[in-house]
PDB file of C-alpha atoms and ligand atoms in Angstrom:
ATOM      1  CA  UNK F  27     140.335 132.759 108.443  1.00 39.00           C
ATOM      2  CA  UNK F  28     139.511 131.340 104.836  1.00 47.00           C
ATOM      3  CA  UNK F  29     141.076 133.118 101.965  1.00 49.00           C
ATOM      4  CA  UNK F  30     138.652 133.368  99.089  1.00 55.00           C
ATOM      5  CA  UNK F  31     140.320 134.077  95.845  1.00 60.00           C
ATOM      6  CA  UNK F  32     138.879 135.879  92.941  1.00 66.00           C
ATOM      7  CA  UNK F  33     137.024 133.373  90.603  1.00 77.00           C
ATOM      8  CA  UNK F  34     139.036 132.411  87.573  1.00 90.00           C
ATOM      9  CA  UNK F  35     137.354 131.047  84.370  1.00 94.00           C
ATOM     10  CA  UNK F  36     138.749 128.412  82.081  1.00 95.00           C
ATOM     11  CA  UNK F  37     137.008 127.757  78.675  1.00 96.00           C
ATOM     12  CA  UNK F  38     136.835 124.153  77.882  1.00 97.00           C
ATOM     13  CA  UNK F  39     135.449 123.851  74.245  1.00 97.00           C
ATOM     14  CA  UNK F  40     135.944 120.072  73.859  1.00 98.00           C
ATOM     15  CA  UNK F  41     136.105 117.050  75.957  1.00 98.00           C
ATOM     16  CA  UNK F  42     139.816 116.788  75.094  1.00 98.00           C
ATOM     17  CA  UNK F  43     140.109 120.271  76.748  1.00 97.00           C
ATOM     18  CA  UNK F  44     138.526 119.181  79.955  1.00 98.00           C
ATOM     19  CA  UNK F  45     140.838 116.152  80.103  1.00 98.00           C
ATOM     20  CA  UNK F  46     143.955 118.307  79.405  1.00 97.00           C
ATOM     21  CA  UNK F  47     142.832 120.851  81.946  1.00 97.00           C
ATOM     22  CA  UNK F  48     142.391 117.877  84.572  1.00 97.00           C
ATOM     23  CA  UNK F  49     145.820 116.703  83.710  1.00 97.00           C
ATOM     24  CA  UNK F  50     147.273 120.090  84.633  1.00 96.00           C
ATOM     25  CA  UNK F  51     145.596 120.039  87.947  1.00 97.00           C
ATOM     26  CA  UNK F  52     146.541 116.477  88.517  1.00 97.00           C
ATOM     27  CA  UNK F  53     150.158 117.234  88.015  1.00 95.00           C
ATOM     28  CA  UNK F  54     150.061 119.759  90.900  1.00 95.00           C
ATOM     29  CA  UNK F  55     148.263 117.529  93.325  1.00 96.00           C
ATOM     30  CA  UNK F  56     149.969 116.426  96.325  1.00 96.00           C
ATOM     31  CA  UNK F  57     148.990 114.398  99.509  1.00 96.00           C
ATOM     32  CA  UNK F  58     146.543 116.243 101.558  1.00 95.00           C
ATOM     33  CA  UNK F  59     144.897 118.190  98.677  1.00 96.00           C
ATOM     34  CA  UNK F  60     141.410 118.403  98.413  1.00 96.00           C
ATOM     35  CA  UNK F  61     139.500 119.242  95.192  1.00 98.00           C
ATOM     36  CA  UNK F  62     135.672 119.887  95.309  1.00 97.00           C
ATOM     37  CA  UNK F  63     133.671 119.751  92.134  1.00 98.00           C
ATOM     38  CA  UNK F  64     130.366 121.090  91.364  1.00 97.00           C
ATOM     39  CA  UNK F  65     128.016 121.421  88.470  1.00 97.00           C
ATOM     40  CA  UNK F  66     124.763 119.770  86.988  1.00 96.00           C
ATOM     41  CA  UNK F  67     124.488 116.108  85.947  1.00 95.00           C
ATOM     42  CA  UNK F  68     126.695 115.592  82.972  1.00 96.00           C
ATOM     43  CA  UNK F  69     128.641 118.863  83.415  1.00 98.00           C
ATOM     44  CA  UNK F  70     131.924 116.972  83.287  1.00 98.00           C
ATOM     45  CA  UNK F  71     132.920 116.276  86.770  1.00 98.00           C
ATOM     46  CA  UNK F  72     134.106 112.692  86.148  1.00 97.00           C
ATOM     47  CA  UNK F  73     135.593 113.673  82.805  1.00 98.00           C
ATOM     48  CA  UNK F  74     137.647 116.321  84.721  1.00 98.00           C
ATOM     49  CA  UNK F  75     138.661 113.540  87.299  1.00 98.00           C
ATOM     50  CA  UNK F  76     139.770 111.316  84.506  1.00 98.00           C
ATOM     51  CA  UNK F  77     142.308 114.056  83.488  1.00 98.00           C
ATOM     52  CA  UNK F  78     143.293 114.561  87.047  1.00 98.00           C
ATOM     53  CA  UNK F  79     144.035 110.812  87.458  1.00 98.00           C
ATOM     54  CA  UNK F  80     146.159 110.985  84.330  1.00 97.00           C
ATOM     55  CA  UNK F  81     148.158 114.067  85.616  1.00 97.00           C
ATOM     56  CA  UNK F  82     148.761 111.975  88.987  1.00 97.00           C
ATOM     57  CA  UNK F  83     150.250 109.151  86.970  1.00 97.00           C
ATOM     58  CA  UNK F  84     147.202 106.935  87.609  1.00 97.00           C
ATOM     59  CA  UNK F  85     146.279 104.578  84.762  1.00 93.00           C
ATOM     60  CA  UNK F  86     143.175 103.028  86.309  1.00 90.00           C
ATOM     61  CA  UNK F  87     139.776 103.415  84.503  1.00 89.00           C
ATOM     62  CA  UNK F  88     137.972 106.337  86.314  1.00 91.00           C
ATOM     63  CA  UNK F  89     134.204 105.976  86.516  1.00 87.00           C
ATOM     64  CA  UNK F  90     131.650 107.599  88.512  1.00 80.00           C
ATOM     65  CA  UNK F  91     131.818 106.112  91.873  1.00 67.00           C
ATOM     66  CA  UNK F  92     128.133 105.983  92.208  1.00 64.00           C
ATOM     67  CA  UNK F  93     127.501 102.560  93.753  1.00 72.00           C
ATOM     68  CA  UNK F  94     130.343 102.776  96.114  1.00 77.00           C
ATOM     69  CA  UNK F  95     130.586 106.469  96.910  1.00 84.00           C
ATOM     70  CA  UNK F  96     134.265 106.389  96.974  1.00 88.00           C
ATOM     71  CA  UNK F  97     137.101 104.656  95.382  1.00 90.00           C
ATOM     72  CA  UNK F  98     140.887 104.768  95.901  1.00 92.00           C
ATOM     73  CA  UNK F  99     143.297 104.734  92.920  1.00 94.00           C
ATOM     74  CA  UNK F 100     147.040 104.040  93.229  1.00 94.00           C
ATOM     75  CA  UNK F 101     149.606 105.449  90.992  1.00 89.00           C
ATOM     76  CA  UNK F 102     153.173 106.649  90.946  1.00 85.00           C
ATOM     77  CA  UNK F 103     152.589 109.198  93.580  1.00 90.00           C
ATOM     78  CA  UNK F 104     149.805 110.150  95.994  1.00 94.00           C
ATOM     79  CA  UNK F 105     146.742 107.920  95.850  1.00 95.00           C
ATOM     80  CA  UNK F 106     143.573 109.562  94.416  1.00 96.00           C
ATOM     81  CA  UNK F 107     140.544 109.245  96.572  1.00 94.00           C
ATOM     82  CA  UNK F 108     137.487 109.848  94.194  1.00 94.00           C
ATOM     83  CA  UNK F 109     134.300 110.546  96.081  1.00 93.00           C
ATOM     84  CA  UNK F 110     130.708 110.911  94.746  1.00 91.00           C
ATOM     85  CA  UNK F 111     128.810 113.148  97.101  1.00 90.00           C
ATOM     86  CA  UNK F 112     125.618 113.036  95.071  1.00 88.00           C
ATOM     87  CA  UNK F 113     123.648 111.034  97.586  1.00 82.00           C
ATOM     88  CA  UNK F 114     125.535 112.319 100.832  1.00 85.00           C
ATOM     89  CA  UNK F 115     123.279 114.819 102.558  1.00 81.00           C
ATOM     90  CA  UNK F 116     125.633 116.664 104.584  1.00 80.00           C
ATOM     91  CA  UNK F 117     129.074 116.832 106.028  1.00 79.00           C
ATOM     92  CA  UNK F 118     128.170 114.775 108.992  1.00 76.00           C
ATOM     93  CA  UNK F 119     127.108 112.013 106.699  1.00 78.00           C
ATOM     94  CA  UNK F 120     130.462 112.218 104.835  1.00 78.00           C
ATOM     95  CA  UNK F 121     132.196 111.955 108.111  1.00 76.00           C
ATOM     96  CA  UNK F 122     130.240 108.869 108.957  1.00 75.00           C
ATOM     97  CA  UNK F 123     131.479 107.005 105.690  1.00 73.00           C
ATOM     98  CA  UNK F 124     134.596 105.140 106.653  1.00 70.00           C
ATOM     99  CA  UNK F 125     136.698 106.151 103.718  1.00 72.00           C
ATOM    100  CA  UNK F 126     139.163 103.517 104.800  1.00 69.00           C
ATOM    101  CA  UNK F 127     142.167 105.668 103.741  1.00 76.00           C
ATOM    102  CA  UNK F 128     144.085 108.192 105.399  1.00 83.00           C
ATOM    103  CA  UNK F 129     143.241 111.396 103.587  1.00 86.00           C
ATOM    104  CA  UNK F 130     146.169 113.138 104.526  1.00 89.00           C
ATOM    105  CA  UNK F 131     148.255 110.827 102.456  1.00 93.00           C
ATOM    106  CA  UNK F 132     146.005 111.159  99.526  1.00 95.00           C
ATOM    107  CA  UNK F 133     144.646 113.648  96.998  1.00 96.00           C
ATOM    108  CA  UNK F 134     140.880 113.827  97.417  1.00 96.00           C
ATOM    109  CA  UNK F 135     138.605 114.711  94.691  1.00 97.00           C
ATOM    110  CA  UNK F 136     134.773 115.079  95.583  1.00 95.00           C
ATOM    111  CA  UNK F 137     132.068 115.236  92.893  1.00 95.00           C
ATOM    112  CA  UNK F 138     129.054 117.053  94.171  1.00 94.00           C
ATOM    113  CA  UNK F 139     131.238 118.278  97.173  1.00 94.00           C
ATOM    114  CA  UNK F 140     130.186 121.779  97.615  1.00 94.00           C
ATOM    115  CA  UNK F 141     128.895 122.313 101.173  1.00 92.00           C
ATOM    116  CA  UNK F 142     129.685 118.772 102.373  1.00 91.00           C
ATOM    117  CA  UNK F 143     133.556 118.104 101.835  1.00 93.00           C
ATOM    118  CA  UNK F 144     135.041 121.406 102.802  1.00 93.00           C
ATOM    119  CA  UNK F 145     135.855 120.015 106.380  1.00 90.00           C
ATOM    120  CA  UNK F 146     138.050 117.203 104.882  1.00 91.00           C
ATOM    121  CA  UNK F 147     140.872 119.620 104.714  1.00 93.00           C
ATOM    122  CA  UNK F 148     141.913 123.162 105.880  1.00 93.00           C
ATOM    123  CA  UNK F 149     142.224 124.202 102.240  1.00 95.00           C
ATOM    124  CA  UNK F 150     140.436 123.406  99.092  1.00 96.00           C
ATOM    125  CA  UNK F 151     140.359 124.106  95.221  1.00 97.00           C
ATOM    126  CA  UNK F 152     136.739 124.519  94.074  1.00 97.00           C
ATOM    127  CA  UNK F 153     135.978 123.719  90.365  1.00 97.00           C
ATOM    128  CA  UNK F 154     132.336 124.462  89.219  1.00 97.00           C
ATOM    129  CA  UNK F 155     131.739 123.177  85.581  1.00 98.00           C
ATOM    130  CA  UNK F 156     129.085 124.947  83.442  1.00 98.00           C
ATOM    131  CA  UNK F 157     127.641 123.128  80.437  1.00 98.00           C
ATOM    132  CA  UNK F 158     126.806 125.357  77.490  1.00 98.00           C
ATOM    133  CA  UNK F 159     124.236 124.542  74.770  1.00 97.00           C
ATOM    134  CA  UNK F 160     127.069 123.917  72.218  1.00 97.00           C
ATOM    135  CA  UNK F 161     128.474 121.188  74.582  1.00 97.00           C
ATOM    136  CA  UNK F 162     131.442 123.390  75.476  1.00 98.00           C
ATOM    137  CA  UNK F 163     132.229 123.660  79.220  1.00 98.00           C
ATOM    138  CA  UNK F 164     133.513 126.613  81.502  1.00 97.00           C
ATOM    139  CA  UNK F 165     135.266 125.804  84.624  1.00 97.00           C
ATOM    140  CA  UNK F 166     135.100 128.374  87.317  1.00 96.00           C
ATOM    141  CA  UNK F 167     137.844 127.974  89.778  1.00 95.00           C
ATOM    142  CA  UNK F 168     138.031 129.360  93.424  1.00 94.00           C
ATOM    143  CA  UNK F 169     140.536 128.790  96.064  1.00 93.00           C
ATOM    144  CA  UNK F 170     139.820 128.408  99.668  1.00 93.00           C
ATOM    145  CA  UNK F 171     143.115 128.923 101.399  1.00 92.00           C
ATOM    146  CA  UNK F 172     146.527 130.244 100.442  1.00 91.00           C
ATOM    147  CA  UNK F 173     147.689 127.141  98.769  1.00 90.00           C
ATOM    148  CA  UNK F 174     145.408 127.356  95.716  1.00 91.00           C
ATOM    149  CA  UNK F 175     145.062 131.124  95.525  1.00 91.00           C
ATOM    150  CA  UNK F 176     148.419 131.527  93.363  1.00 85.00           C
ATOM    151  CA  UNK F 177     147.914 128.317  91.574  1.00 87.00           C
ATOM    152  CA  UNK F 178     144.713 129.005  90.009  1.00 87.00           C
ATOM    153  CA  UNK F 179     145.904 132.115  88.664  1.00 83.00           C
ATOM    154  CA  UNK F 180     148.538 130.135  86.609  1.00 82.00           C
ATOM    155  CA  UNK F 181     146.284 127.309  85.552  1.00 81.00           C
ATOM    156  CA  UNK F 182     144.455 128.966  82.697  1.00 76.00           C
ATOM    157  CA  UNK F 183     147.844 129.882  81.083  1.00 78.00           C
ATOM    158  CA  UNK F 184     149.061 126.429  81.697  1.00 73.00           C
ATOM    159  CA  UNK F 185     146.109 125.127  79.778  1.00 72.00           C
ATOM    160  CA  UNK F 186     146.242 127.330  76.769  1.00 69.00           C
ATOM    161  CA  UNK F 187     150.032 126.526  76.528  1.00 62.00           C
ATOM    162  CA  UNK F 188     149.141 122.866  75.945  1.00 57.00           C
ATOM    163  CA  UNK F 189     146.192 123.877  73.588  1.00 53.00           C
ATOM    164  CA  UNK F 190     146.265 123.939  69.873  1.00 52.00           C
ATOM    165  CA  UNK F 191     148.471 126.540  68.314  1.00 49.00           C
ATOM    166  CA  UNK F 192     146.883 129.945  67.434  1.00 51.00           C
ATOM    167  CA  UNK F 193     145.741 130.246  63.800  1.00 53.00           C
ATOM    168  CA  UNK F 194     147.910 133.192  63.085  1.00 56.00           C
ATOM    169  CA  UNK F 195     151.471 132.797  61.951  1.00 50.00           C
ATOM    170  CA  UNK F 196     154.026 132.944  64.924  1.00 47.00           C
ATOM    171  CA  UNK F 197     155.291 136.314  63.453  1.00 48.00           C
TER     172      UNK F 197
HETATM  173  N1  ATP X 311     133.820 119.995  76.822  1.00 75.86           N
HETATM  174  C1  ATP X 311     133.481 118.964  77.339  1.00 75.86           C
HETATM  175  N2  ATP X 311     133.925 118.613  78.660  1.00 75.86           N
HETATM  176  C2  ATP X 311     133.563 117.518  79.304  1.00 75.86           C
HETATM  177  N3  ATP X 311     132.688 116.620  78.956  1.00 75.86           N
HETATM  178  C3  ATP X 311     132.276 116.786  77.670  1.00 75.86           C
HETATM  179  C4  ATP X 311     132.572 117.917  76.968  1.00 75.86           C
HETATM  180  N4  ATP X 311     131.888 117.746  75.803  1.00 75.86           N
HETATM  181  C5  ATP X 311     131.217 116.619  75.836  1.00 75.86           C
HETATM  182  N5  ATP X 311     131.375 116.047  77.063  1.00 75.86           N
HETATM  183  C6  ATP X 311     130.699 114.740  77.542  1.00 75.86           C
HETATM  184  O1  ATP X 311     129.870 115.198  78.629  1.00 75.86           O
HETATM  185  C7  ATP X 311     129.825 114.084  79.480  1.00 75.86           C
HETATM  186  C8  ATP X 311     130.087 114.517  80.718  1.00 75.86           C
HETATM  187  O2  ATP X 311     129.922 113.552  81.616  1.00 75.86           O
HETATM  188  P1  ATP X 311     130.491 113.298  83.197  1.00 75.86           P
HETATM  189  O3  ATP X 311     130.206 111.969  83.650  1.00 75.86           O
HETATM  190  O4  ATP X 311     131.937 113.752  83.253  1.00 75.86           O
HETATM  191  O5  ATP X 311     129.697 114.525  83.906  1.00 75.86           O
HETATM  192  P2  ATP X 311     129.399 114.528  85.600  1.00 75.86           P
HETATM  193  O6  ATP X 311     129.528 115.981  85.810  1.00 75.86           O
HETATM  194  O7  ATP X 311     130.548 113.561  86.220  1.00 75.86           O
HETATM  195  O8  ATP X 311     128.039 113.966  85.718  1.00 75.86           O
HETATM  196  P3  ATP X 311     127.311 113.389  86.915  1.00 75.86           P
HETATM  197  O9  ATP X 311     126.637 114.557  87.730  1.00 75.86           O
HETATM  198  O10 ATP X 311     126.392 112.363  86.452  1.00 75.86           O
HETATM  199  O11 ATP X 311     128.405 112.619  87.932  1.00 75.86           O
HETATM  200  C9  ATP X 311     130.705 112.981  78.876  1.00 75.86           C
HETATM  201  O12 ATP X 311     129.784 112.132  78.160  1.00 75.86           O
HETATM  202  C10 ATP X 311     131.651 113.754  77.950  1.00 75.86           C
HETATM  203  O13 ATP X 311     131.893 112.897  76.953  1.00 75.86           O
HETATM  204 MG1   MG X 312     130.205 112.096  87.587  1.00 75.86          MG
END
């Protein structure tokens, strides 16, 4: 039985907020985790993945893995497998790719992964990025499985805690 959580929204006014939010996620990722990113072209999926890599202690340059479909990045902790699902038609095609890595020993982030990557793990964190006219973004988080249900409830406050101090005096 898949546990579907309530969707949680995080406002990301600037690119730096998206990177910082990614860092919060990356700091929580362990081997076997699966993060499925969705959102239109330019929504910020790769930007979020850059932050995730930083949070995982990875110093590689993260780019869209467009020409290779998947890249593995190694850091202090679990490797990050970054997959671009844009041209993958369905889950079977994803299975056919030899990702050349034991996914249970890595954290896996799949751009355009909705509907194709779910079978890579029993649980997943889904993040949809919405781009607004003013270039701000909203991340809509949903958990498939128990592991992420509690975590996504805490992520928005973790992000605001790292954000700029409120304008009012501390009182
Ligand atoms: N608040 C923001 N959050 C994320 N990106 C932002 C924000 N404001 C501006 N940007 C810019 O938007 C672009 C997002 O591009 P990015 O490659 O991350 O999108 P993507 O969803 O991965 O696109 P694609 O579908 O082509 O893979 C970047 O150039 C980034 O600098
Ligand atoms: Mg991208």
